[in-house]
PDB file of C-alpha atoms in Angstrom:
ATOM      1  CA  ARG A 485       0.000   0.000   0.000  1.00 72.00           C
ATOM      2  CA  ASP A 486       1.074   3.585  -0.553  1.00 79.00           C
ATOM      3  CA  ALA A 487       1.745   5.683   2.530  1.00 81.00           C
ATOM      4  CA  VAL A 488       2.090   9.422   2.879  1.00 83.00           C
ATOM      5  CA  ALA A 489       2.747  11.636   5.882  1.00 86.00           C
ATOM      6  CA  GLY A 490       0.064  11.119   8.519  1.00 86.00           C
ATOM      7  CA  ASP A 491      -1.075   7.684   7.338  1.00 85.00           C
ATOM      8  CA  ALA A 492      -1.304   4.739   9.729  1.00 83.00           C
ATOM      9  CA  VAL A 493       1.136   1.959   8.888  1.00 81.00           C
ATOM     10  CA  ILE A 494       0.207  -1.626   9.742  1.00 76.00           C
ATOM     11  CA  SER A 495       2.856  -3.517  11.659  1.00 72.00           C
ATOM     12  CA  GLY A 496       4.577  -6.185   9.612  1.00 69.00           C
ATOM     13  CA  CYS A 497       4.567  -4.212   6.361  1.00 75.00           C
ATOM     14  CA  VAL A 498       7.730  -4.171   4.262  1.00 77.00           C
ATOM     15  CA  ASN A 499       9.171  -0.886   3.047  1.00 79.00           C
ATOM     16  CA  LEU A 500       9.887  -1.304  -0.659  1.00 77.00           C
ATOM     17  CA  THR A 501      11.033   2.197  -1.682  1.00 76.00           C
ATOM     18  CA  GLY A 502      12.157   5.365   0.027  1.00 77.00           C
ATOM     19  CA  LEU A 503      12.809   6.288   3.629  1.00 82.00           C
ATOM     20  CA  VAL A 504       9.922   6.114   6.097  1.00 82.00           C
ATOM     21  CA  ARG A 505       9.950   7.450   9.637  1.00 86.00           C
ATOM     22  CA  VAL A 506       7.326   5.710  11.732  1.00 85.00           C
ATOM     23  CA  ARG A 507       6.093   6.584  15.209  1.00 86.00           C
ATOM     24  CA  VAL A 508       4.845   3.688  17.327  1.00 84.00           C
ATOM     25  CA  THR A 509       1.382   4.491  18.722  1.00 83.00           C
ATOM     26  CA  LYS A 510       0.287   1.092  20.056  1.00 80.00           C
ATOM     27  CA  THR A 511       1.771  -1.611  22.230  1.00 81.00           C
ATOM     28  CA  TYR A 512       2.565  -5.022  20.783  1.00 77.00           C
ATOM     29  CA  GLY A 513      -0.569  -6.539  22.317  1.00 77.00           C
ATOM     30  CA  ASP A 514      -2.759  -4.107  20.364  1.00 76.00           C
ATOM     31  CA  SER A 515      -0.876  -4.468  17.065  1.00 75.00           C
ATOM     32  CA  THR A 516      -2.222  -6.125  13.952  1.00 71.00           C
ATOM     33  CA  VAL A 517       0.552  -8.729  13.911  1.00 73.00           C
ATOM     34  CA  SER A 518      -0.286  -9.726  17.494  1.00 77.00           C
ATOM     35  CA  LYS A 519      -3.939 -10.239  16.588  1.00 76.00           C
ATOM     36  CA  ILE A 520      -3.007 -12.277  13.518  1.00 73.00           C
ATOM     37  CA  LEU A 521      -0.683 -14.492  15.582  1.00 75.00           C
ATOM     38  CA  GLU A 522      -3.425 -14.958  18.169  1.00 77.00           C
ATOM     39  CA  LEU A 523      -5.834 -16.090  15.461  1.00 71.00           C
ATOM     40  CA  VAL A 524      -3.286 -18.545  14.071  1.00 68.00           C
ATOM     41  CA  GLU A 525      -2.520 -19.951  17.537  1.00 70.00           C
ATOM     42  CA  ASN A 526      -6.207 -20.332  18.368  1.00 70.00           C
ATOM     43  CA  ALA A 527      -6.771 -22.160  15.087  1.00 62.00           C
ATOM     44  CA  GLY A 528      -5.346 -25.323  16.642  1.00 60.00           C
ATOM     45  CA  GLU A 529      -8.000 -25.299  19.368  1.00 64.00           C
ATOM     46  CA  HIS A 530     -10.908 -25.561  16.920  1.00 65.00           C
ATOM     47  CA  LYS A 531     -10.593 -29.133  15.694  1.00 69.00           C
ATOM     48  CA  SER A 532     -12.786 -30.609  13.012  1.00 71.00           C
ATOM     49  CA  ARG A 533     -14.881 -33.734  13.469  1.00 74.00           C
ATOM     50  CA  SER A 534     -12.455 -35.829  11.446  1.00 73.00           C
ATOM     51  CA  GLU A 535      -9.541 -34.677  13.632  1.00 71.00           C
ATOM     52  CA  GLN A 536     -11.476 -35.484  16.801  1.00 74.00           C
ATOM     53  CA  PHE A 537     -12.367 -38.934  15.437  1.00 77.00           C
ATOM     54  CA  ILE A 538      -8.762 -39.695  14.488  1.00 75.00           C
ATOM     55  CA  THR A 539      -7.574 -38.565  17.926  1.00 74.00           C
ATOM     56  CA  ARG A 540     -10.040 -40.882  19.669  1.00 80.00           C
ATOM     57  CA  PHE A 541      -9.218 -43.716  17.260  1.00 80.00           C
ATOM     58  CA  ALA A 542      -5.465 -43.400  17.819  1.00 77.00           C
ATOM     59  CA  ARG A 543      -5.962 -43.413  21.595  1.00 81.00           C
ATOM     60  CA  TYR A 544      -7.052 -47.063  21.415  1.00 84.00           C
ATOM     61  CA  TYR A 545      -5.460 -48.227  18.174  1.00 82.00           C
ATOM     62  CA  THR A 546      -1.859 -47.322  19.039  1.00 81.00           C
ATOM     63  CA  PRO A 547      -1.675 -49.274  22.354  1.00 85.00           C
ATOM     64  CA  ALA A 548      -3.413 -52.220  20.698  1.00 87.00           C
ATOM     65  CA  VAL A 549      -0.845 -52.341  17.874  1.00 86.00           C
ATOM     66  CA  VAL A 550       2.095 -52.100  20.306  1.00 87.00           C
ATOM     67  CA  ALA A 551       0.640 -54.851  22.487  1.00 89.00           C
ATOM     68  CA  ALA A 552       0.028 -57.071  19.457  1.00 89.00           C
ATOM     69  CA  ALA A 553       3.630 -56.575  18.301  1.00 88.00           C
ATOM     70  CA  ILE A 554       4.952 -57.564  21.740  1.00 89.00           C
ATOM     71  CA  LEU A 555       2.773 -60.677  21.784  1.00 89.00           C
ATOM     72  CA  LEU A 556       3.922 -61.578  18.278  1.00 87.00           C
ATOM     73  CA  ALA A 557       7.560 -61.348  19.351  1.00 87.00           C
ATOM     74  CA  VAL A 558       7.185 -63.340  22.598  1.00 85.00           C
ATOM     75  CA  VAL A 559       4.259 -65.755  22.390  1.00 85.00           C
ATOM     76  CA  PRO A 560       5.180 -67.947  19.360  1.00 83.00           C
ATOM     77  CA  PRO A 561       8.717 -68.814  20.545  1.00 81.00           C
ATOM     78  CA  LEU A 562       7.487 -69.570  24.101  1.00 80.00           C
ATOM     79  CA  PHE A 563       4.507 -71.702  23.118  1.00 78.00           C
ATOM     80  CA  LEU A 564       6.390 -73.541  20.406  1.00 74.00           C
ATOM     81  CA  GLY A 565       9.248 -74.281  22.777  1.00 68.00           C
ATOM     82  CA  MET A 566      11.812 -72.565  20.599  1.00 68.00           C
ATOM     83  CA  THR A 567      14.848 -71.494  22.593  1.00 67.00           C
ATOM     84  CA  ASN A 568      17.166 -70.967  19.670  1.00 75.00           C
ATOM     85  CA  ALA A 569      18.461 -67.389  19.452  1.00 77.00           C
ATOM     86  CA  ALA A 570      17.979 -67.342  15.702  1.00 78.00           C
ATOM     87  CA  VAL A 571      14.279 -68.203  16.110  1.00 80.00           C
ATOM     88  CA  TRP A 572      13.800 -65.396  18.645  1.00 83.00           C
ATOM     89  CA  ARG A 573      15.552 -63.014  16.279  1.00 85.00           C
ATOM     90  CA  ASP A 574      13.224 -64.017  13.420  1.00 86.00           C
ATOM     91  CA  TRP A 575      10.080 -63.485  15.484  1.00 86.00           C
ATOM     92  CA  ILE A 576      11.322 -60.183  16.837  1.00 88.00           C
ATOM     93  CA  LEU A 577      11.988 -59.087  13.259  1.00 90.00           C
ATOM     94  CA  ARG A 578       8.475 -60.164  12.297  1.00 89.00           C
ATOM     95  CA  ALA A 579       7.042 -58.240  15.235  1.00 89.00           C
ATOM     96  CA  MET A 580       8.981 -55.131  14.240  1.00 89.00           C
ATOM     97  CA  SER A 581       7.745 -55.461  10.654  1.00 88.00           C
ATOM     98  CA  PHE A 582       4.180 -55.812  11.923  1.00 87.00           C
ATOM     99  CA  LEU A 583       4.643 -52.742  14.120  1.00 83.00           C
ATOM    100  CA  VAL A 584       5.970 -50.644  11.240  1.00 82.00           C
ATOM    101  CA  ILE A 585       3.209 -51.752   8.872  1.00 82.00           C
ATOM    102  CA  SER A 586       0.423 -51.303  11.426  1.00 79.00           C
ATOM    103  CA  CYS A 587       1.779 -48.085  12.927  1.00 74.00           C
ATOM    104  CA  PRO A 588      -0.971 -45.435  12.769  1.00 66.00           C
ATOM    105  CA  CYS A 589       1.463 -42.555  12.286  1.00 70.00           C
ATOM    106  CA  ALA A 590       0.528 -41.963   8.655  1.00 69.00           C
ATOM    107  CA  LEU A 591      -3.180 -42.216   9.438  1.00 69.00           C
ATOM    108  CA  VAL A 592      -3.055 -40.030  12.548  1.00 71.00           C
ATOM    109  CA  ILE A 593      -0.757 -37.385  11.088  1.00 75.00           C
ATOM    110  CA  SER A 594      -2.335 -37.162   7.634  1.00 74.00           C
ATOM    111  CA  VAL A 595      -5.609 -35.607   8.803  1.00 75.00           C
ATOM    112  CA  PRO A 596      -4.282 -32.730  10.949  1.00 75.00           C
ATOM    113  CA  LEU A 597      -1.382 -32.201   8.541  1.00 78.00           C
ATOM    114  CA  SER A 598      -3.792 -31.661   5.658  1.00 80.00           C
ATOM    115  CA  PHE A 599      -5.670 -29.042   7.676  1.00 79.00           C
ATOM    116  CA  PHE A 600      -2.452 -27.330   8.747  1.00 78.00           C
ATOM    117  CA  GLY A 601      -1.349 -27.278   5.113  1.00 83.00           C
ATOM    118  CA  GLY A 602      -4.662 -25.746   4.061  1.00 84.00           C
ATOM    119  CA  ILE A 603      -4.581 -23.096   6.790  1.00 80.00           C
ATOM    120  CA  GLY A 604      -0.942 -22.308   6.010  1.00 81.00           C
ATOM    121  CA  GLY A 605      -1.570 -22.093   2.286  1.00 84.00           C
ATOM    122  CA  ALA A 606      -4.535 -19.781   2.829  1.00 84.00           C
ATOM    123  CA  SER A 607      -2.520 -17.531   5.151  1.00 78.00           C
ATOM    124  CA  LYS A 608       0.097 -17.075   2.407  1.00 82.00           C
ATOM    125  CA  CYS A 609      -2.704 -15.727   0.216  1.00 83.00           C
ATOM    126  CA  GLY A 610      -3.845 -13.338   2.950  1.00 78.00           C
ATOM    127  CA  ILE A 611      -6.777 -15.480   4.116  1.00 80.00           C
ATOM    128  CA  LEU A 612      -7.002 -16.261   7.837  1.00 77.00           C
ATOM    129  CA  ILE A 613      -8.988 -19.369   8.800  1.00 79.00           C
ATOM    130  CA  LYS A 614      -9.775 -19.663  12.504  1.00 74.00           C
ATOM    131  CA  GLY A 615      -9.508 -23.435  12.654  1.00 74.00           C
ATOM    132  CA  SER A 616      -9.799 -26.756  10.886  1.00 77.00           C
ATOM    133  CA  CYS A 617     -13.504 -27.049  11.706  1.00 79.00           C
ATOM    134  CA  TYR A 618     -14.159 -23.923   9.615  1.00 80.00           C
ATOM    135  CA  LEU A 619     -11.966 -25.260   6.812  1.00 81.00           C
ATOM    136  CA  GLU A 620     -13.926 -28.509   6.858  1.00 80.00           C
ATOM    137  CA  ALA A 621     -17.197 -26.555   6.694  1.00 82.00           C
ATOM    138  CA  LEU A 622     -15.935 -24.695   3.621  1.00 83.00           C
ATOM    139  CA  ALA A 623     -15.510 -28.015   1.810  1.00 80.00           C
ATOM    140  CA  GLY A 624     -19.280 -28.454   1.818  1.00 82.00           C
ATOM    141  CA  CYS A 625     -20.096 -24.943   0.575  1.00 85.00           C
ATOM    142  CA  ASP A 626     -21.151 -24.318  -3.007  1.00 87.00           C
ATOM    143  CA  THR A 627     -22.179 -20.650  -2.694  1.00 86.00           C
ATOM    144  CA  MET A 628     -20.531 -17.736  -0.898  1.00 79.00           C
ATOM    145  CA  VAL A 629     -22.098 -14.296  -0.422  1.00 78.00           C
ATOM    146  CA  PHE A 630     -20.073 -11.213   0.553  1.00 73.00           C
ATOM    147  CA  ASP A 631     -21.673  -7.899   1.478  1.00 69.00           C
ATOM    148  CA  LYS A 632     -18.588  -5.710   1.786  1.00 65.00           C
ATOM    149  CA  THR A 633     -16.708  -4.074  -1.054  1.00 62.00           C
ATOM    150  CA  GLY A 634     -13.019  -4.759  -0.662  1.00 62.00           C
ATOM    151  CA  THR A 635     -13.403  -8.290   0.682  1.00 63.00           C
ATOM    152  CA  LEU A 636     -12.896  -9.846  -2.729  1.00 68.00           C
ATOM    153  CA  THR A 637     -12.652  -6.735  -4.876  1.00 68.00           C
ATOM    154  CA  VAL A 638     -10.631  -3.537  -4.904  1.00 69.00           C
ATOM    155  CA  GLY A 639     -13.663  -1.258  -5.120  1.00 66.00           C
ATOM    156  CA  ARG A 640     -13.132  -0.340  -8.787  1.00 78.00           C
ATOM    157  CA  PHE A 641     -16.486  -0.598 -10.498  1.00 84.00           C
ATOM    158  CA  SER A 642     -17.016  -0.700 -14.242  1.00 86.00           C
ATOM    159  CA  VAL A 643     -20.009  -1.032 -16.523  1.00 89.00           C
ATOM    160  CA  ILE A 644     -19.924  -4.430 -18.204  1.00 88.00           C
ATOM    161  CA  SER A 645     -23.122  -4.258 -20.198  1.00 88.00           C
ATOM    162  CA  VAL A 646     -26.410  -2.359 -20.488  1.00 89.00           C
ATOM    163  CA  ILE A 647     -29.556  -4.391 -21.136  1.00 89.00           C
ATOM    164  CA  PRO A 648     -32.443  -2.034 -22.010  1.00 88.00           C
ATOM    165  CA  VAL A 649     -36.100  -2.883 -22.355  1.00 88.00           C
ATOM    166  CA  GLU A 650     -37.581  -3.280 -25.793  1.00 87.00           C
ATOM    167  CA  GLY A 651     -37.696  -0.031 -27.686  1.00 86.00           C
ATOM    168  CA  ALA A 652     -35.020   1.727 -25.618  1.00 86.00           C
ATOM    169  CA  SER A 653     -31.420   2.467 -26.536  1.00 87.00           C
ATOM    170  CA  ALA A 654     -28.571   1.286 -24.341  1.00 87.00           C
ATOM    171  CA  ASP A 655     -26.544   4.432 -25.138  1.00 87.00           C
ATOM    172  CA  HIS A 656     -29.496   6.665 -24.284  1.00 88.00           C
ATOM    173  CA  ILE A 657     -30.073   4.967 -20.930  1.00 89.00           C
ATOM    174  CA  LEU A 658     -26.374   5.048 -20.077  1.00 89.00           C
ATOM    175  CA  GLY A 659     -26.212   8.715 -21.021  1.00 88.00           C
ATOM    176  CA  LEU A 660     -29.151   9.563 -18.762  1.00 89.00           C
ATOM    177  CA  ALA A 661     -27.616   7.640 -15.862  1.00 89.00           C
ATOM    178  CA  ALA A 662     -24.234   9.298 -16.370  1.00 89.00           C
ATOM    179  CA  CYS A 663     -25.778  12.764 -16.537  1.00 89.00           C
ATOM    180  CA  ALA A 664     -27.542  12.119 -13.270  1.00 89.00           C
ATOM    181  CA  GLU A 665     -24.352  10.891 -11.594  1.00 88.00           C
ATOM    182  CA  GLN A 666     -21.746  13.234 -13.087  1.00 85.00           C
ATOM    183  CA  TYR A 667     -21.473  15.381  -9.938  1.00 86.00           C
ATOM    184  CA  SER A 668     -21.298  12.443  -7.549  1.00 85.00           C
ATOM    185  CA  GLY A 669     -18.050  11.110  -6.134  1.00 80.00           C
ATOM    186  CA  HIS A 670     -19.392   7.626  -5.476  1.00 83.00           C
ATOM    187  CA  PRO A 671     -17.371   4.803  -7.112  1.00 82.00           C
ATOM    188  CA  ILE A 672     -20.437   3.521  -8.976  1.00 86.00           C
ATOM    189  CA  ALA A 673     -21.188   7.042 -10.217  1.00 87.00           C
ATOM    190  CA  ARG A 674     -17.647   7.369 -11.533  1.00 87.00           C
ATOM    191  CA  ALA A 675     -17.995   4.028 -13.301  1.00 88.00           C
ATOM    192  CA  LEU A 676     -21.132   5.283 -15.068  1.00 89.00           C
ATOM    193  CA  THR A 677     -19.539   8.535 -16.179  1.00 89.00           C
ATOM    194  CA  GLU A 678     -16.403   6.747 -17.399  1.00 88.00           C
ATOM    195  CA  ALA A 679     -18.471   4.277 -19.408  1.00 88.00           C
ATOM    196  CA  CYS A 680     -20.627   6.970 -21.004  1.00 83.00           C
ATOM    197  CA  HIS A 681     -19.702   8.423 -24.410  1.00 59.00           C
ATOM    198  CA  PRO A 682     -21.403  10.856 -26.779  1.00 46.00           C
ATOM    199  CA  CYS A 683     -24.410   8.944 -28.064  1.00 42.00           C
ATOM    200  CA  SER A 684     -27.326   9.397 -30.415  1.00 38.00           C
ATOM    201  CA  THR A 685     -29.120  11.658 -27.930  1.00 42.00           C
ATOM    202  CA  GLY A 686     -26.438  14.309 -28.346  1.00 48.00           C
ATOM    203  CA  MET A 687     -25.713  14.367 -24.607  1.00 49.00           C
ATOM    204  CA  THR A 688     -22.102  14.772 -23.469  1.00 50.00           C
ATOM    205  CA  VAL A 689     -21.052  14.240 -19.878  1.00 47.00           C
ATOM    206  CA  GLN A 690     -18.706  16.928 -18.626  1.00 51.00           C
ATOM    207  CA  PRO A 691     -16.314  16.111 -15.781  1.00 49.00           C
ATOM    208  CA  ALA A 692     -17.309  17.483 -12.406  1.00 44.00           C
TER     209      ALA A 692
END
């Protein structure tokens, strides 16, 4: 953003050109960066349903897999009466292989990691998501409605097309609208005056 003398500068901005002297007017706790960091830190507290399910699943699955691996390493040699060291080594190797294959790390980590990746990727684009539960809710949305100019746009309006009723001229209607709005400073009024041109009615919009 461009800054001139007297403008407020958001903390965390990078000075690209020139020399800027800035006076600090707020403490760190009231700064924009502090609020953004607080939102990011609180994002981990709002877990989605899938994360909560995986957490509960891993609470029982992980001990069960470890216990099964221990039993696989100890029980067969004892019950089969095998006291040979090579046999114990084979069964311990099998138990370790079973533990690696059945380890829930990939399953448990994949779900929260995907949400963290999504939240991190959105933050790089300037979008702050309060938590994985909100990100999961967005996956089921097919329509989004915004009521504030500047949320997705830059506030620069332009006339794309004029659709008149039967028997009316698009240039005539646009000329009437521009004449009515030529002394207004509203962004939509400026878009109308910029789109208007001398038409068949002979009207010409003069700049305010």
